[in-house]
Amino acid sequence: MPEFDLIERIRQRAGARDDVVLGIGDDAAVLCVPAGRQLVVAMDTLNAGVHFPHDTAAADIGWKALAVNLSDLAAMGAEPAWCTLSLSLAQADDAWVDGFLDGFLTVAHAHRVSLVGGDTTRGPLSISVTVHGFVDPGRALRRDAALAGDDVWVSGTLGDAAAALRQWHGGGVRDAFLRGRLDRPTPRVALGQALASVAHACIDISDGLLADLAHVCRGSGVGAQVSVDELPLAPALRAAFDGDARRTLQAAGGDDYELCFTAAPDLRGEVERAGLDAATPVTRIGRIVEGEGVQTATADGQAWHAEHAGYQHFA
Ligand code: ADP
Ligand code: MG
């Protein structure tokens, strides 16, 4: 399929919000930013064999390409609006592009995001997406805003995606729930917005809880204490791994796309209400302290160290 036909295929399926003055088809898109709001922009790239296993279905790649970007907007507390898509494809394969769009546009529709432009080139399979969203002025959830005394919270469950990757490498039992968490992460968009007036600092977990919480600590000039046995655990992960292997997947595995955030202890009720409103479980896992670095301990109070420090790309 020639490049033009491929872009036309994308254009026909993209749809548009009414704040899109000009979408796919011109040299650039023209968009209406709501008066009095701040524009929030993020970009993430997925490379074959690095960010997803080679056997990943096109629809799952499409899903994940947008979901990981929306996760960045969620971590800022932003309301998503638009995205652009840069596709590098080895060949213009219409079945692959249709499958990719099935996943990508499912996520786009679920979050009322319009695809307003992009670029299409020939090369090794690689997908870059930018997302654009809005926050009220000064309300973005930043990494540098944690305060000593805050609680540390996470959404959802941790370690599922990393466990799927471990199973994929191991070649033994491969659990479908865990693989779904790797291929189709859930961007916590509603929770991020609900937390915008409640949380202090927020980050989404892409490289592993401990690595990403360390970014918050460095940015905020504080330390953190985390109870590794209180990390939220999915039944499928409980069944598949235990002991330090499981703890390491949860604390350092990566690809979770859950939110890790801090909030004042007197706002526990508000945090729980935000979780309920967003239909997203939230779990308190530790606290922010004066000092630096992230310390982890088991339920019996023993210091604990992960088997490795953070997510390592597998290819
Ligand atoms: P130009 O050469 O002016 O950059 P292109 O041929 O690259 O134009 O793109 C034509 C139009 O199609 C532009 O509006 C561009 O944003 C859009 N477009 C190209 N590739 C994609 C894509 N993968 N997804 C969405 N829109 C795309
Ligand atoms: Mg171009």
Coordinates of C-alpha atoms and ligand atoms in Angstrom, one line a residue:
M1 CA 0.0 0.0 0.0
P2 CA 1.5 3.4 -0.9
E3 CA 2.2 5.8 1.9
F4 CA -0.7 8.1 0.8
D5 CA -3.3 5.3 0.9
L6 CA -2.0 4.4 4.3
I7 CA -2.4 7.9 5.7
E8 CA -5.9 8.1 4.1
R9 CA -6.8 4.9 5.8
I10 CA -5.6 6.4 9.2
R11 CA -7.5 9.7 8.5
Q12 CA -10.8 7.9 7.8
R13 CA -10.7 6.1 11.0
A14 CA -9.3 8.8 13.3
G15 CA -12.5 10.9 14.0
A16 CA -12.1 14.3 15.6
R17 CA -13.2 16.3 18.6
D18 CA -14.8 19.6 18.0
D19 CA -11.8 21.5 19.2
V20 CA -9.8 20.2 16.2
V21 CA -10.0 23.0 13.6
L22 CA -7.8 21.1 11.2
G23 CA -6.7 17.5 11.7
I24 CA -4.9 15.0 9.5
G25 CA -4.3 16.1 5.9
D26 CA -2.6 19.5 5.9
D27 CA 1.0 20.4 6.8
A28 CA 0.1 20.7 10.4
A29 CA -2.9 20.4 12.7
V30 CA -4.7 23.5 14.2
L31 CA -6.2 23.0 17.6
C32 CA -8.2 25.2 20.1
V33 CA -6.6 25.2 23.6
P34 CA -9.3 26.1 26.1
A35 CA -8.9 29.6 27.5
G36 CA -7.4 29.7 31.0
R37 CA -5.8 26.2 30.9
Q38 CA -2.3 25.0 30.6
L39 CA -1.2 22.7 27.8
V40 CA 0.6 19.5 28.9
V41 CA 2.7 17.6 26.3
A42 CA 4.4 14.2 26.5
M43 CA 6.1 11.8 24.0
D44 CA 7.1 8.2 24.2
T45 CA 8.5 5.7 21.7
L46 CA 8.1 1.9 21.4
N47 CA 10.7 -0.1 19.5
A48 CA 10.2 -3.7 18.5
G49 CA 12.1 -6.1 20.6
V50 CA 12.9 -3.4 23.2
H51 CA 9.5 -2.2 24.4
F52 CA 7.4 -5.2 23.4
P53 CA 8.3 -8.8 22.5
H54 CA 8.5 -9.6 18.8
D55 CA 5.4 -11.8 19.0
T56 CA 3.1 -8.9 20.2
A57 CA -0.1 -8.5 18.1
A58 CA -0.5 -5.3 16.1
A59 CA -3.6 -4.3 18.1
D60 CA -1.7 -4.7 21.4
I61 CA 1.2 -2.6 20.0
G62 CA -1.3 0.1 19.0
W63 CA -3.0 -0.1 22.4
K64 CA 0.3 0.2 24.3
A65 CA 1.7 3.0 22.1
L66 CA -1.1 5.3 23.2
A67 CA -1.6 3.9 26.7
V68 CA 1.9 4.6 27.8
N69 CA 1.7 8.1 26.6
L70 CA -1.7 8.7 28.3
S71 CA 0.0 7.3 31.5
D72 CA 2.4 10.2 31.3
L73 CA -0.5 12.7 31.1
A74 CA -2.3 10.8 34.0
A75 CA 0.9 11.3 36.1
M76 CA 0.6 15.0 35.5
G77 CA -3.1 15.1 36.5
A78 CA -3.9 16.2 33.0
E79 CA -7.1 15.8 30.9
P80 CA -6.1 14.3 27.5
A81 CA -7.2 15.9 24.3
W82 CA -5.1 15.1 21.2
C83 CA -2.3 12.9 19.9
T84 CA 0.1 12.6 17.0
L85 CA 1.6 9.3 15.7
S86 CA 4.9 8.7 14.0
L87 CA 5.0 5.2 12.4
S88 CA 8.2 3.6 11.1
L89 CA 7.3 0.4 9.3
A90 CA 9.4 -2.1 7.4
Q91 CA 6.7 -2.4 4.8
A92 CA 3.2 -0.8 4.3
D93 CA 1.2 -3.8 5.5
D94 CA -2.5 -2.8 5.5
A95 CA -3.6 -5.7 7.8
W96 CA -0.9 -4.7 10.3
V97 CA -1.9 -1.1 10.2
D98 CA -5.6 -2.0 10.6
G99 CA -4.8 -4.1 13.6
F100 CA -2.6 -1.4 15.0
L101 CA -5.4 1.1 14.6
D102 CA -7.9 -1.2 16.3
G103 CA -5.9 -1.1 19.5
F104 CA -4.8 2.5 19.2
L105 CA -8.2 3.9 18.5
T106 CA -9.9 1.8 21.2
V107 CA -7.7 3.6 23.8
A108 CA -8.2 7.0 22.0
H109 CA -12.0 6.7 22.0
A110 CA -12.1 5.5 25.6
H111 CA -10.3 8.7 26.7
R112 CA -11.8 11.1 24.1
V113 CA -8.4 11.7 22.4
S114 CA -8.3 12.7 18.7
L115 CA -5.4 11.6 16.5
V116 CA -4.7 14.9 14.7
G117 CA -1.5 14.2 12.7
G118 CA 1.7 12.3 12.4
D119 CA 4.4 11.0 10.1
T120 CA 4.9 7.7 8.2
T121 CA 8.3 6.4 7.2
R122 CA 9.9 3.2 6.1
G123 CA 12.4 1.6 8.6
P124 CA 12.6 -0.8 11.5
L125 CA 9.3 -1.1 13.4
S126 CA 9.1 1.9 15.8
I127 CA 6.1 3.9 17.0
S128 CA 6.4 7.4 18.5
V129 CA 3.4 9.1 20.0
T130 CA 2.9 12.6 21.4
V131 CA -0.1 13.4 23.6
H132 CA -1.5 16.8 24.5
G133 CA -3.8 17.5 27.4
F134 CA -4.8 20.3 29.8
V135 CA -4.5 21.2 33.5
D136 CA -5.8 24.1 35.4
P137 CA -3.0 26.6 35.9
G138 CA -0.5 25.5 38.6
R139 CA -2.3 22.2 39.1
A140 CA 0.1 19.8 37.3
L141 CA 1.3 16.9 39.5
R142 CA 5.0 17.2 39.5
R143 CA 7.9 15.0 40.7
D144 CA 9.4 17.7 42.8
A145 CA 6.5 18.3 45.2
A146 CA 6.7 15.5 47.8
L147 CA 7.0 16.6 51.4
A148 CA 8.5 14.8 54.4
G149 CA 5.6 13.3 56.3
D150 CA 3.5 12.5 53.1
D151 CA 2.1 9.0 52.6
V152 CA 3.3 7.1 49.5
W153 CA 0.5 5.5 47.5
V154 CA 0.3 3.4 44.3
S155 CA -2.6 2.5 42.1
G156 CA -3.6 -0.9 40.8
T157 CA -1.2 -3.8 41.3
L158 CA 2.6 -4.0 40.7
G159 CA 4.8 -6.5 39.0
D160 CA 2.3 -8.1 36.6
A161 CA 3.9 -6.9 33.4
A162 CA 7.4 -7.8 34.5
A163 CA 6.2 -11.3 35.5
A164 CA 4.8 -11.8 32.0
L165 CA 8.1 -10.8 30.5
R166 CA 9.9 -13.2 32.8
Q167 CA 7.4 -16.0 31.8
W168 CA 7.9 -15.1 28.1
H169 CA 11.7 -15.5 28.5
G170 CA 11.3 -18.7 30.6
G171 CA 9.3 -20.5 28.0
G172 CA 7.2 -22.3 30.6
V173 CA 3.7 -21.4 31.9
R174 CA 2.5 -18.1 30.4
D175 CA -0.4 -16.6 32.3
A176 CA -2.9 -14.7 30.1
F177 CA -3.8 -12.1 32.8
L178 CA -0.2 -11.2 33.3
R179 CA 0.5 -11.0 29.6
G180 CA -2.5 -8.8 29.2
R181 CA -1.0 -6.4 31.8
L182 CA 2.2 -6.3 29.7
D183 CA 0.5 -5.8 26.4
R184 CA -2.5 -3.6 27.4
P185 CA -1.5 -1.4 30.3
T186 CA -4.3 0.7 31.8
P187 CA -3.5 4.4 31.9
R188 CA -4.8 5.8 35.1
V189 CA -6.2 9.0 33.5
A190 CA -9.3 9.4 35.7
L191 CA -7.3 8.8 38.9
G192 CA -4.6 11.3 37.9
Q193 CA -7.2 14.1 37.3
A194 CA -9.0 13.2 40.6
L195 CA -5.7 13.5 42.4
A196 CA -4.8 16.9 40.9
S197 CA -6.1 18.8 43.9
V198 CA -5.2 16.1 46.5
A199 CA -1.7 14.7 45.8
H200 CA 1.6 16.5 46.2
A201 CA 4.0 14.6 43.9
C202 CA 3.1 12.0 41.2
I203 CA 4.9 9.8 38.7
D204 CA 3.9 6.9 36.5
I205 CA 5.8 3.6 37.1
S206 CA 7.5 2.6 33.9
D207 CA 11.0 1.6 35.1
G208 CA 9.9 0.0 38.3
L209 CA 8.5 1.4 41.6
L210 CA 11.9 1.9 43.3
A211 CA 13.5 3.6 40.4
D212 CA 10.6 5.9 39.7
L213 CA 10.0 6.7 43.4
A214 CA 13.7 7.5 43.6
H215 CA 13.1 10.2 40.8
V216 CA 10.4 11.7 43.1
C217 CA 12.8 11.7 46.1
R218 CA 15.7 13.3 44.1
G219 CA 13.4 15.9 42.6
S220 CA 11.8 16.7 46.0
G221 CA 15.0 16.6 48.1
V222 CA 13.5 13.9 50.4
G223 CA 13.8 10.2 51.1
A224 CA 11.1 7.4 51.2
Q225 CA 10.4 4.3 53.3
V226 CA 8.5 1.5 51.5
S227 CA 7.1 -1.6 53.0
V228 CA 7.7 -4.2 50.2
D229 CA 5.1 -6.7 51.7
E230 CA 2.4 -4.1 51.4
L231 CA 2.8 -3.6 47.6
P232 CA -0.6 -4.4 46.0
L233 CA -0.5 -7.9 44.5
A234 CA -2.7 -9.5 41.8
P235 CA -3.9 -13.0 42.4
A236 CA -2.2 -14.2 39.2
L237 CA 1.1 -12.9 40.4
R238 CA 0.7 -14.5 43.8
A239 CA 0.0 -17.8 42.1
A240 CA 3.0 -17.6 39.7
F241 CA 5.9 -16.2 41.8
D242 CA 6.8 -15.9 45.5
G243 CA 9.5 -14.9 47.9
D244 CA 12.2 -12.5 46.8
A245 CA 11.5 -13.2 43.1
R246 CA 7.9 -11.8 43.5
R247 CA 9.0 -8.9 45.7
T248 CA 11.6 -8.0 43.0
L249 CA 9.1 -8.1 40.2
Q250 CA 6.8 -5.8 42.2
A251 CA 9.3 -3.4 43.5
A252 CA 11.7 -3.2 40.5
G253 CA 10.0 -4.9 37.6
G254 CA 8.7 -2.0 35.5
D255 CA 6.2 -1.5 32.7
D256 CA 3.4 -1.2 35.3
Y257 CA 2.0 2.1 34.2
E258 CA 0.5 2.6 37.6
L259 CA 0.7 5.9 39.4
C260 CA 2.9 6.4 42.4
F261 CA 2.0 9.5 44.3
T262 CA 2.4 11.2 47.7
A263 CA -0.2 13.0 49.8
A264 CA -0.5 14.5 53.3
P265 CA -1.7 11.9 55.8
D266 CA -4.7 14.0 56.8
L267 CA -6.0 13.6 53.2
R268 CA -6.2 9.8 53.3
G269 CA -10.0 10.0 53.0
E270 CA -9.7 12.2 50.0
V271 CA -7.2 9.9 48.3
E272 CA -9.5 7.0 48.9
R273 CA -12.5 9.0 47.5
A274 CA -10.4 9.8 44.4
G275 CA -9.7 6.1 43.9
L276 CA -13.4 5.2 44.3
D277 CA -14.4 8.0 41.9
A278 CA -11.9 6.8 39.3
A279 CA -12.8 3.1 40.0
T280 CA -9.1 2.5 40.6
P281 CA -7.7 0.8 43.7
V282 CA -5.2 2.8 45.6
T283 CA -2.8 1.3 48.3
R284 CA -0.7 3.1 50.8
I285 CA 2.8 1.6 50.7
G286 CA 5.0 3.8 52.8
R287 CA 6.0 7.4 53.6
I288 CA 8.2 10.3 52.6
V289 CA 10.9 11.1 55.2
E290 CA 13.6 13.7 55.5
G291 CA 16.9 12.7 53.9
E292 CA 17.5 10.9 50.6
G293 CA 17.0 7.6 48.8
V294 CA 14.4 4.9 49.0
Q295 CA 14.6 2.3 51.8
T296 CA 12.6 -0.9 51.6
A297 CA 11.7 -3.2 54.5
T298 CA 9.7 -6.4 54.8
A299 CA 6.7 -6.9 57.0
D300 CA 8.9 -7.9 60.0
G301 CA 10.9 -4.7 59.7
Q302 CA 14.0 -6.2 58.1
A303 CA 15.8 -4.1 55.5
W304 CA 15.2 -5.6 52.0
H305 CA 17.0 -5.1 48.7
A306 CA 15.7 -6.0 45.2
E307 CA 17.6 -8.7 43.3
H308 CA 18.3 -6.0 40.6
A309 CA 17.8 -2.3 40.6
G310 CA 15.3 -1.6 37.9
Y311 CA 13.8 -2.7 34.7
Q312 CA 16.2 -3.8 32.0
H313 CA 15.1 -3.8 28.4
F314 CA 15.2 -7.4 27.4
A315 CA 16.3 -7.6 23.7
Ligands
ADP1 P1 4.2 16.5 5.0 O1 5.1 15.9 3.9 O2 3.7 17.8 4.7 O3 4.9 16.3 6.3 P2 2.9 14.0 5.2 O4 2.7 13.3 3.9 O5 4.0 13.5 6.1 O6 2.9 15.5 5.0 O7 1.5 13.9 6.0 C1 0.3 14.3 5.4 C2 -0.7 14.4 6.5 O8 -1.0 13.1 7.1 C3 -0.3 15.3 7.6 O9 -1.5 16.0 8.1 C4 0.2 14.4 8.7 O10 0.0 14.9 10.0 C5 -0.7 13.2 8.4 N1 0.0 11.9 8.8 C6 1.0 11.3 8.2 N2 1.3 10.2 8.8 C7 0.4 10.0 9.8 C8 0.2 9.0 10.8 N3 1.0 7.9 10.9 N4 -0.8 9.2 11.6 C9 -1.6 10.3 11.6 N5 -1.5 11.2 10.7 C10 -0.5 11.1 9.8
MG2 MG 5.6 14.6 7.2

